[in-house]
Amino acid sequence: MKMPLALPAALATIAAAFTALPAQAQNAYANPVTSEVLQGWDLPDGRRVAALRLTLAPGWKTYWRSPGDAGIPPSFDWSLARNVKSVAITWPTPSVYVDNGMRSIGYSGQLVIPLHVTSARAGKPVRLRGTMALGVCADVCIPHEIDFDTMLDAPDTSPTPAIVAALADVPYSASEAKVASATCRLRPLDDGMEIEAHVTLPNTGGNEVAVIETGTPDLWISEARTTRKGNTLIAVSEMMHANGGAFGIDRSDVRITILGGNYAVDVKGCTAG
């Protein structure tokens, strides 16, 4: 089992290649994505539903939270935010791309990322100031950073249509998709571990792609080999810790997303199989 370049090294390689481009070529890639914060509305429980809207230039795409071997995972830094206790991120259903034989998972065109913001002091203004680090790709892939700074201080209970649409465009839950069972088998390898997930559910249509996440930090997980036998979808991935050391997997933290031609399904947790 071979793990790809560690992310920092991969980003450094991409950045170096981009720096080496002629000035006119760099200008063509100067603005691959623009962004704005959507103010959103207040929920009865005191949380604020806001969103970050990204608009990608034609021919460009960016990545989902688990981007595949060919992608760069996005990350957020909220350290400069004020009166913010937590921010929960909701990812709309992504698309699967295959370029030069490599698979990536992400978005093109416009992407609205809903944010459920919990304030540290209820009833006080929230300053949503942060940074999003992401990868964007066209003919080349480059790291990109978005800075945003907005006061969420206008009380409003009217839902924002663009955010409502993004919240509706999420994978079905296991119960909504009529998942009968989800089991995971773990098998040790010389340099890591193999996970084999069996999910019993109706066919989601087309060429189904499963993505396995574990909730374990610094863990590399290979693209899942996805097959189906009747009503059971089988996904197999190999896992390795970034530092090559031992690690454990809590099955209750395993997350299996199935991206089908008709709809997607988000399965949280699995039992021993």
PDB file of C-alpha atoms in Angstrom:
ATOM      1  CA  MET A   1       0.000   0.000   0.000  1.00  0.00           C
ATOM      2  CA  LYS A   2       1.460   3.340  -1.046  1.00  0.00           C
ATOM      3  CA  MET A   3       0.323   6.593   0.564  1.00  0.00           C
ATOM      4  CA  PRO A   4       0.311   9.760  -1.566  1.00  0.00           C
ATOM      5  CA  LEU A   5       2.499  12.730  -0.730  1.00  0.00           C
ATOM      6  CA  ALA A   6       1.731  14.180   2.679  1.00  0.00           C
ATOM      7  CA  LEU A   7      -0.553  17.172   2.225  1.00  0.00           C
ATOM      8  CA  PRO A   8       1.948  19.919   3.191  1.00  0.00           C
ATOM      9  CA  ALA A   9       4.519  18.544   0.765  1.00  0.00           C
ATOM     10  CA  ALA A  10       1.912  18.225  -1.960  1.00  0.00           C
ATOM     11  CA  LEU A  11       0.771  21.819  -1.470  1.00  0.00           C
ATOM     12  CA  ALA A  12       4.368  23.021  -1.524  1.00  0.00           C
ATOM     13  CA  THR A  13       4.952  21.187  -4.795  1.00  0.00           C
ATOM     14  CA  ILE A  14       1.826  22.697  -6.346  1.00  0.00           C
ATOM     15  CA  ALA A  15       2.730  26.182  -5.124  1.00  0.00           C
ATOM     16  CA  ALA A  16       6.265  25.884  -6.502  1.00  0.00           C
ATOM     17  CA  ALA A  17       4.945  24.801  -9.879  1.00  0.00           C
ATOM     18  CA  PHE A  18       2.496  27.711  -9.926  1.00  0.00           C
ATOM     19  CA  THR A  19       5.229  30.199  -8.998  1.00  0.00           C
ATOM     20  CA  ALA A  20       7.305  28.921 -11.897  1.00  0.00           C
ATOM     21  CA  LEU A  21       4.590  29.785 -14.430  1.00  0.00           C
ATOM     22  CA  PRO A  22       5.159  32.833 -16.647  1.00  0.00           C
ATOM     23  CA  ALA A  23       3.478  36.028 -15.438  1.00  0.00           C
ATOM     24  CA  GLN A  24       0.844  35.961 -18.163  1.00  0.00           C
ATOM     25  CA  ALA A  25      -0.086  32.394 -17.255  1.00  0.00           C
ATOM     26  CA  GLN A  26      -0.326  33.305 -13.576  1.00  0.00           C
ATOM     27  CA  ASN A  27      -2.700  36.168 -14.423  1.00  0.00           C
ATOM     28  CA  ALA A  28      -5.038  33.681 -16.083  1.00  0.00           C
ATOM     29  CA  TYR A  29      -5.313  31.878 -12.745  1.00  0.00           C
ATOM     30  CA  ALA A  30      -5.463  34.974 -10.519  1.00  0.00           C
ATOM     31  CA  ASN A  31      -9.187  34.799  -9.721  1.00  0.00           C
ATOM     32  CA  PRO A  32     -10.459  31.213 -10.052  1.00  0.00           C
ATOM     33  CA  VAL A  33     -13.044  31.684  -7.287  1.00  0.00           C
ATOM     34  CA  THR A  34     -14.931  34.570  -5.680  1.00  0.00           C
ATOM     35  CA  SER A  35     -16.799  34.415  -2.392  1.00  0.00           C
ATOM     36  CA  GLU A  36     -19.397  36.156  -0.254  1.00  0.00           C
ATOM     37  CA  VAL A  37     -21.024  35.508   3.111  1.00  0.00           C
ATOM     38  CA  LEU A  38     -24.808  35.085   3.106  1.00  0.00           C
ATOM     39  CA  GLN A  39     -26.244  36.564   6.317  1.00  0.00           C
ATOM     40  CA  GLY A  40     -28.927  33.929   6.733  1.00  0.00           C
ATOM     41  CA  TRP A  41     -31.412  33.857   9.598  1.00  0.00           C
ATOM     42  CA  ASP A  42     -31.870  33.099  13.294  1.00  0.00           C
ATOM     43  CA  LEU A  43     -33.209  29.771  14.531  1.00  0.00           C
ATOM     44  CA  PRO A  44     -35.492  29.414  17.563  1.00  0.00           C
ATOM     45  CA  ASP A  45     -32.676  27.661  19.468  1.00  0.00           C
ATOM     46  CA  GLY A  46     -30.456  30.757  19.168  1.00  0.00           C
ATOM     47  CA  ARG A  47     -28.172  29.531  16.410  1.00  0.00           C
ATOM     48  CA  ARG A  48     -27.622  31.521  13.228  1.00  0.00           C
ATOM     49  CA  VAL A  49     -27.803  29.868   9.805  1.00  0.00           C
ATOM     50  CA  ALA A  50     -25.385  31.679   7.506  1.00  0.00           C
ATOM     51  CA  ALA A  51     -23.459  30.461   4.470  1.00  0.00           C
ATOM     52  CA  LEU A  52     -20.341  30.958   2.395  1.00  0.00           C
ATOM     53  CA  ARG A  53     -21.125  31.200  -1.308  1.00  0.00           C
ATOM     54  CA  LEU A  54     -18.305  30.351  -3.725  1.00  0.00           C
ATOM     55  CA  THR A  55     -18.504  31.119  -7.427  1.00  0.00           C
ATOM     56  CA  LEU A  56     -15.943  29.267  -9.522  1.00  0.00           C
ATOM     57  CA  ALA A  57     -14.746  30.567 -12.868  1.00  0.00           C
ATOM     58  CA  PRO A  58     -15.765  28.488 -15.914  1.00  0.00           C
ATOM     59  CA  GLY A  59     -13.699  25.310 -16.162  1.00  0.00           C
ATOM     60  CA  TRP A  60     -12.673  25.350 -12.493  1.00  0.00           C
ATOM     61  CA  LYS A  61     -13.703  23.037  -9.671  1.00  0.00           C
ATOM     62  CA  THR A  62     -13.025  22.710  -5.973  1.00  0.00           C
ATOM     63  CA  TYR A  63     -13.266  19.874  -3.493  1.00  0.00           C
ATOM     64  CA  TRP A  64     -15.581  18.193  -0.995  1.00  0.00           C
ATOM     65  CA  ARG A  65     -14.534  17.480   2.615  1.00  0.00           C
ATOM     66  CA  SER A  66     -13.125  14.109   1.453  1.00  0.00           C
ATOM     67  CA  PRO A  67     -11.736  14.973  -1.987  1.00  0.00           C
ATOM     68  CA  GLY A  68     -10.203  11.688  -3.156  1.00  0.00           C
ATOM     69  CA  ASP A  69      -6.533  11.043  -3.922  1.00  0.00           C
ATOM     70  CA  ALA A  70      -6.504  13.685  -6.663  1.00  0.00           C
ATOM     71  CA  GLY A  71      -7.933  16.494  -4.522  1.00  0.00           C
ATOM     72  CA  ILE A  72      -6.959  18.915  -1.770  1.00  0.00           C
ATOM     73  CA  PRO A  73      -9.152  18.787   1.355  1.00  0.00           C
ATOM     74  CA  PRO A  74     -10.681  22.132   2.417  1.00  0.00           C
ATOM     75  CA  SER A  75     -10.174  23.520   5.919  1.00  0.00           C
ATOM     76  CA  PHE A  76     -11.484  26.461   7.950  1.00  0.00           C
ATOM     77  CA  ASP A  77      -9.805  28.672  10.543  1.00  0.00           C
ATOM     78  CA  TRP A  78     -12.213  30.504  12.873  1.00  0.00           C
ATOM     79  CA  SER A  79      -9.576  31.792  15.320  1.00  0.00           C
ATOM     80  CA  LEU A  80     -10.266  35.449  14.445  1.00  0.00           C
ATOM     81  CA  ALA A  81     -14.043  35.156  14.814  1.00  0.00           C
ATOM     82  CA  ARG A  82     -15.684  36.962  17.728  1.00  0.00           C
ATOM     83  CA  ASN A  83     -18.508  35.712  19.953  1.00  0.00           C
ATOM     84  CA  VAL A  84     -18.435  32.382  18.137  1.00  0.00           C
ATOM     85  CA  LYS A  85     -18.574  29.188  20.183  1.00  0.00           C
ATOM     86  CA  SER A  86     -18.802  26.747  17.270  1.00  0.00           C
ATOM     87  CA  VAL A  87     -19.498  26.533  13.545  1.00  0.00           C
ATOM     88  CA  ALA A  88     -21.101  23.413  12.067  1.00  0.00           C
ATOM     89  CA  ILE A  89     -20.488  22.995   8.329  1.00  0.00           C
ATOM     90  CA  THR A  90     -22.995  21.308   6.027  1.00  0.00           C
ATOM     91  CA  TRP A  91     -21.684  20.062   2.671  1.00  0.00           C
ATOM     92  CA  PRO A  92     -24.150  19.746  -0.235  1.00  0.00           C
ATOM     93  CA  THR A  93     -23.972  16.567  -2.295  1.00  0.00           C
ATOM     94  CA  PRO A  94     -20.794  16.675  -4.420  1.00  0.00           C
ATOM     95  CA  SER A  95     -20.074  15.358  -7.915  1.00  0.00           C
ATOM     96  CA  VAL A  96     -17.541  12.707  -8.931  1.00  0.00           C
ATOM     97  CA  TYR A  97     -14.903  13.705 -11.491  1.00  0.00           C
ATOM     98  CA  VAL A  98     -12.412  11.506 -13.334  1.00  0.00           C
ATOM     99  CA  ASP A  99      -9.442  13.286 -14.924  1.00  0.00           C
ATOM    100  CA  ASN A 100      -6.507  11.420 -16.459  1.00  0.00           C
ATOM    101  CA  GLY A 101      -7.638   8.243 -14.728  1.00  0.00           C
ATOM    102  CA  MET A 102      -7.743   9.878 -11.268  1.00  0.00           C
ATOM    103  CA  ARG A 103     -10.953  10.370  -9.308  1.00  0.00           C
ATOM    104  CA  SER A 104     -11.808  13.467  -7.321  1.00  0.00           C
ATOM    105  CA  ILE A 105     -14.968  14.573  -5.539  1.00  0.00           C
ATOM    106  CA  GLY A 106     -16.127  18.163  -5.486  1.00  0.00           C
ATOM    107  CA  TYR A 107     -18.039  21.006  -7.079  1.00  0.00           C
ATOM    108  CA  SER A 108     -18.059  23.332 -10.075  1.00  0.00           C
ATOM    109  CA  GLY A 109     -20.055  26.465 -10.867  1.00  0.00           C
ATOM    110  CA  GLN A 110     -21.541  27.837  -7.654  1.00  0.00           C
ATOM    111  CA  LEU A 111     -21.317  26.269  -4.210  1.00  0.00           C
ATOM    112  CA  VAL A 112     -23.248  27.402  -1.128  1.00  0.00           C
ATOM    113  CA  ILE A 113     -21.865  25.985   2.140  1.00  0.00           C
ATOM    114  CA  PRO A 114     -24.361  26.379   5.009  1.00  0.00           C
ATOM    115  CA  LEU A 115     -22.879  27.315   8.405  1.00  0.00           C
ATOM    116  CA  HIS A 116     -24.748  26.814  11.677  1.00  0.00           C
ATOM    117  CA  VAL A 117     -23.141  29.347  14.007  1.00  0.00           C
ATOM    118  CA  THR A 118     -23.496  29.040  17.787  1.00  0.00           C
ATOM    119  CA  SER A 119     -22.584  32.216  19.641  1.00  0.00           C
ATOM    120  CA  ALA A 120     -20.588  32.293  22.867  1.00  0.00           C
ATOM    121  CA  ARG A 121     -22.869  34.990  24.333  1.00  0.00           C
ATOM    122  CA  ALA A 122     -26.492  34.725  23.303  1.00  0.00           C
ATOM    123  CA  GLY A 123     -28.094  37.875  21.979  1.00  0.00           C
ATOM    124  CA  LYS A 124     -24.783  39.616  21.220  1.00  0.00           C
ATOM    125  CA  PRO A 125     -23.486  40.411  17.698  1.00  0.00           C
ATOM    126  CA  VAL A 126     -21.366  37.751  16.000  1.00  0.00           C
ATOM    127  CA  ARG A 127     -18.335  38.626  13.923  1.00  0.00           C
ATOM    128  CA  LEU A 128     -17.881  35.797  11.430  1.00  0.00           C
ATOM    129  CA  ARG A 129     -14.256  36.313  10.516  1.00  0.00           C
ATOM    130  CA  GLY A 130     -12.290  33.406   9.133  1.00  0.00           C
ATOM    131  CA  THR A 131     -10.203  31.804   6.440  1.00  0.00           C
ATOM    132  CA  MET A 132     -10.979  28.913   4.128  1.00  0.00           C
ATOM    133  CA  ALA A 133      -8.048  27.043   2.597  1.00  0.00           C
ATOM    134  CA  LEU A 134      -9.022  25.028  -0.449  1.00  0.00           C
ATOM    135  CA  GLY A 135      -7.731  23.594  -3.672  1.00  0.00           C
ATOM    136  CA  VAL A 136      -9.022  24.679  -7.074  1.00  0.00           C
ATOM    137  CA  CYS A 137      -8.372  22.917 -10.359  1.00  0.00           C
ATOM    138  CA  ALA A 138      -8.645  23.598 -14.075  1.00  0.00           C
ATOM    139  CA  ASP A 139      -5.686  22.702 -16.326  1.00  0.00           C
ATOM    140  CA  VAL A 140      -3.574  22.835 -13.172  1.00  0.00           C
ATOM    141  CA  CYS A 141      -4.413  22.511  -9.484  1.00  0.00           C
ATOM    142  CA  ILE A 142      -3.428  25.286  -7.105  1.00  0.00           C
ATOM    143  CA  PRO A 143      -3.964  26.005  -3.400  1.00  0.00           C
ATOM    144  CA  HIS A 144      -6.179  28.989  -2.717  1.00  0.00           C
ATOM    145  CA  GLU A 145      -7.210  30.932   0.378  1.00  0.00           C
ATOM    146  CA  ILE A 146     -10.391  32.887   1.027  1.00  0.00           C
ATOM    147  CA  ASP A 147     -10.639  35.490   3.787  1.00  0.00           C
ATOM    148  CA  PHE A 148     -14.029  36.701   4.974  1.00  0.00           C
ATOM    149  CA  ASP A 149     -15.161  39.088   7.702  1.00  0.00           C
ATOM    150  CA  THR A 150     -18.842  39.844   8.297  1.00  0.00           C
ATOM    151  CA  MET A 151     -20.954  40.970  11.244  1.00  0.00           C
ATOM    152  CA  LEU A 152     -24.027  38.795  11.770  1.00  0.00           C
ATOM    153  CA  ASP A 153     -25.920  41.438  13.682  1.00  0.00           C
ATOM    154  CA  ALA A 154     -29.200  41.870  11.808  1.00  0.00           C
ATOM    155  CA  PRO A 155     -31.953  39.792  13.462  1.00  0.00           C
ATOM    156  CA  ASP A 156     -33.925  37.943  10.821  1.00  0.00           C
ATOM    157  CA  THR A 157     -36.172  34.880  10.932  1.00  0.00           C
ATOM    158  CA  SER A 158     -36.847  34.700   7.183  1.00  0.00           C
ATOM    159  CA  PRO A 159     -34.942  31.781   5.571  1.00  0.00           C
ATOM    160  CA  THR A 160     -32.563  32.674   2.728  1.00  0.00           C
ATOM    161  CA  PRO A 161     -33.609  30.749  -0.422  1.00  0.00           C
ATOM    162  CA  ALA A 162     -30.046  29.962  -1.564  1.00  0.00           C
ATOM    163  CA  ILE A 163     -29.181  28.484   1.846  1.00  0.00           C
ATOM    164  CA  VAL A 164     -32.451  26.552   2.014  1.00  0.00           C
ATOM    165  CA  ALA A 165     -31.681  25.038  -1.403  1.00  0.00           C
ATOM    166  CA  ALA A 166     -28.173  24.031  -0.265  1.00  0.00           C
ATOM    167  CA  LEU A 167     -29.562  22.416   2.908  1.00  0.00           C
ATOM    168  CA  ALA A 168     -32.035  20.475   0.769  1.00  0.00           C
ATOM    169  CA  ASP A 169     -29.217  19.271  -1.487  1.00  0.00           C
ATOM    170  CA  VAL A 170     -27.558  17.035   1.088  1.00  0.00           C
ATOM    171  CA  PRO A 171     -27.330  13.226   0.999  1.00  0.00           C
ATOM    172  CA  TYR A 172     -30.260  11.277   2.404  1.00  0.00           C
ATOM    173  CA  SER A 173     -29.855   9.947   5.922  1.00  0.00           C
ATOM    174  CA  ALA A 174     -29.698   6.188   6.463  1.00  0.00           C
ATOM    175  CA  SER A 175     -33.350   6.084   7.530  1.00  0.00           C
ATOM    176  CA  GLU A 176     -34.500   8.202   4.587  1.00  0.00           C
ATOM    177  CA  ALA A 177     -32.637   5.895   2.173  1.00  0.00           C
ATOM    178  CA  LYS A 178     -34.037   2.753   3.872  1.00  0.00           C
ATOM    179  CA  VAL A 179     -30.651   1.414   4.908  1.00  0.00           C
ATOM    180  CA  ALA A 180     -31.327  -1.968   6.534  1.00  0.00           C
ATOM    181  CA  SER A 181     -27.835  -2.486   7.964  1.00  0.00           C
ATOM    182  CA  ALA A 182     -24.258  -1.203   7.844  1.00  0.00           C
ATOM    183  CA  THR A 183     -21.375  -3.396   8.984  1.00  0.00           C
ATOM    184  CA  CYS A 184     -17.606  -2.943   8.877  1.00  0.00           C
ATOM    185  CA  ARG A 185     -14.888  -5.588   8.934  1.00  0.00           C
ATOM    186  CA  LEU A 186     -11.378  -4.527   9.945  1.00  0.00           C
ATOM    187  CA  ARG A 187      -8.297  -6.468   8.898  1.00  0.00           C
ATOM    188  CA  PRO A 188      -4.691  -5.588   9.813  1.00  0.00           C
ATOM    189  CA  LEU A 189      -2.165  -5.042   7.019  1.00  0.00           C
ATOM    190  CA  ASP A 190       1.628  -4.856   7.219  1.00  0.00           C
ATOM    191  CA  ASP A 191       1.545  -1.053   7.139  1.00  0.00           C
ATOM    192  CA  GLY A 192      -2.008  -0.218   8.153  1.00  0.00           C
ATOM    193  CA  MET A 193      -5.495  -1.639   8.074  1.00  0.00           C
ATOM    194  CA  GLU A 194      -8.187  -2.622   5.606  1.00  0.00           C
ATOM    195  CA  ILE A 195     -11.834  -1.718   6.156  1.00  0.00           C
ATOM    196  CA  GLU A 196     -14.610  -3.538   4.319  1.00  0.00           C
ATOM    197  CA  ALA A 197     -18.059  -1.996   4.661  1.00  0.00           C
ATOM    198  CA  HIS A 198     -21.297  -3.764   3.770  1.00  0.00           C
ATOM    199  CA  VAL A 199     -24.331  -1.490   3.443  1.00  0.00           C
ATOM    200  CA  THR A 200     -27.730  -2.994   2.675  1.00  0.00           C
ATOM    201  CA  LEU A 201     -29.905  -0.485   0.841  1.00  0.00           C
ATOM    202  CA  PRO A 202     -31.739  -0.029  -2.478  1.00  0.00           C
ATOM    203  CA  ASN A 203     -29.615   0.820  -5.508  1.00  0.00           C
ATOM    204  CA  THR A 204     -28.925   4.570  -5.649  1.00  0.00           C
ATOM    205  CA  GLY A 205     -28.572   4.532  -9.432  1.00  0.00           C
ATOM    206  CA  GLY A 206     -25.799   4.542 -12.014  1.00  0.00           C
ATOM    207  CA  ASN A 207     -22.174   3.966 -11.121  1.00  0.00           C
ATOM    208  CA  GLU A 208     -22.225   4.081  -7.317  1.00  0.00           C
ATOM    209  CA  VAL A 209     -19.153   5.506  -5.558  1.00  0.00           C
ATOM    210  CA  ALA A 210     -18.628   4.956  -1.833  1.00  0.00           C
ATOM    211  CA  VAL A 211     -16.422   7.169   0.327  1.00  0.00           C
ATOM    212  CA  ILE A 212     -15.271   5.956   3.755  1.00  0.00           C
ATOM    213  CA  GLU A 213     -14.264   8.368   6.532  1.00  0.00           C
ATOM    214  CA  THR A 214     -13.256   7.312  10.035  1.00  0.00           C
ATOM    215  CA  GLY A 215     -12.971  10.426  12.189  1.00  0.00           C
ATOM    216  CA  THR A 216      -9.397   9.436  13.073  1.00  0.00           C
ATOM    217  CA  PRO A 217      -6.966  12.371  12.659  1.00  0.00           C
ATOM    218  CA  ASP A 218      -3.981  12.149  10.281  1.00  0.00           C
ATOM    219  CA  LEU A 219      -5.266   9.020   8.601  1.00  0.00           C
ATOM    220  CA  TRP A 220      -4.874   8.390   4.882  1.00  0.00           C
ATOM    221  CA  ILE A 221      -7.704   6.337   3.375  1.00  0.00           C
ATOM    222  CA  SER A 222      -7.559   5.001  -0.168  1.00  0.00           C
ATOM    223  CA  GLU A 223     -10.348   5.348  -2.695  1.00  0.00           C
ATOM    224  CA  ALA A 224     -12.929   2.677  -1.903  1.00  0.00           C
ATOM    225  CA  ARG A 225     -13.333  -0.208  -4.314  1.00  0.00           C
ATOM    226  CA  THR A 226     -17.109  -0.239  -4.645  1.00  0.00           C
ATOM    227  CA  THR A 227     -19.176  -3.197  -5.809  1.00  0.00           C
ATOM    228  CA  ARG A 228     -22.757  -4.324  -5.318  1.00  0.00           C
ATOM    229  CA  LYS A 229     -24.310  -7.744  -4.744  1.00  0.00           C
ATOM    230  CA  GLY A 230     -28.078  -7.464  -4.880  1.00  0.00           C
ATOM    231  CA  ASN A 231     -29.217  -5.094  -2.151  1.00  0.00           C
ATOM    232  CA  THR A 232     -25.793  -4.931  -0.522  1.00  0.00           C
ATOM    233  CA  LEU A 233     -23.163  -2.377  -1.491  1.00  0.00           C
ATOM    234  CA  ILE A 234     -19.591  -3.382  -0.603  1.00  0.00           C
ATOM    235  CA  ALA A 235     -16.809  -0.812  -0.203  1.00  0.00           C
ATOM    236  CA  VAL A 236     -13.184  -1.675   0.605  1.00  0.00           C
ATOM    237  CA  SER A 237     -10.466   0.838   1.529  1.00  0.00           C
ATOM    238  CA  GLU A 238      -6.949   0.656   2.910  1.00  0.00           C
ATOM    239  CA  MET A 239      -5.850   2.949   5.721  1.00  0.00           C
ATOM    240  CA  MET A 240      -2.472   4.178   6.938  1.00  0.00           C
ATOM    241  CA  HIS A 241      -1.504   6.708   9.591  1.00  0.00           C
ATOM    242  CA  ALA A 242       0.445   9.728   8.336  1.00  0.00           C
ATOM    243  CA  ASN A 243       3.381   8.968  10.645  1.00  0.00           C
ATOM    244  CA  GLY A 244       3.289   5.240   9.918  1.00  0.00           C
ATOM    245  CA  GLY A 245       2.311   4.387  13.492  1.00  0.00           C
ATOM    246  CA  ALA A 246      -0.435   2.258  14.950  1.00  0.00           C
ATOM    247  CA  PHE A 247      -4.022   3.552  15.165  1.00  0.00           C
ATOM    248  CA  GLY A 248      -7.469   2.414  16.195  1.00  0.00           C
ATOM    249  CA  ILE A 249     -10.870   2.710  14.553  1.00  0.00           C
ATOM    250  CA  ASP A 250     -14.115   3.353  16.408  1.00  0.00           C
ATOM    251  CA  ARG A 251     -16.885   1.904  14.265  1.00  0.00           C
ATOM    252  CA  SER A 252     -19.383   4.423  15.644  1.00  0.00           C
ATOM    253  CA  ASP A 253     -17.270   7.204  14.052  1.00  0.00           C
ATOM    254  CA  VAL A 254     -17.102   5.564  10.614  1.00  0.00           C
ATOM    255  CA  ARG A 255     -18.988   7.520   7.972  1.00  0.00           C
ATOM    256  CA  ILE A 256     -19.902   5.965   4.615  1.00  0.00           C
ATOM    257  CA  THR A 257     -21.188   8.264   1.884  1.00  0.00           C
ATOM    258  CA  ILE A 258     -22.667   6.629  -1.195  1.00  0.00           C
ATOM    259  CA  LEU A 259     -22.802   8.828  -4.287  1.00  0.00           C
ATOM    260  CA  GLY A 260     -25.239   7.350  -6.772  1.00  0.00           C
ATOM    261  CA  GLY A 261     -26.626   8.483 -10.090  1.00  0.00           C
ATOM    262  CA  ASN A 262     -30.040   9.294  -8.601  1.00  0.00           C
ATOM    263  CA  TYR A 263     -29.211  10.368  -5.047  1.00  0.00           C
ATOM    264  CA  ALA A 264     -26.594  10.171  -2.302  1.00  0.00           C
ATOM    265  CA  VAL A 265     -26.751   8.565   1.138  1.00  0.00           C
ATOM    266  CA  ASP A 266     -24.903   9.443   4.353  1.00  0.00           C
ATOM    267  CA  VAL A 267     -24.462   6.462   6.680  1.00  0.00           C
ATOM    268  CA  LYS A 268     -23.083   7.319  10.119  1.00  0.00           C
ATOM    269  CA  GLY A 269     -21.652   4.437  12.107  1.00  0.00           C
ATOM    270  CA  CYS A 270     -21.352   0.721  11.412  1.00  0.00           C
ATOM    271  CA  THR A 271     -21.357  -2.439  13.473  1.00  0.00           C
ATOM    272  CA  ALA A 272     -18.935  -5.361  13.470  1.00  0.00           C
ATOM    273  CA  GLY A 273     -19.492  -7.568  10.475  1.00  0.00           C
TER     274      GLY A 273
END
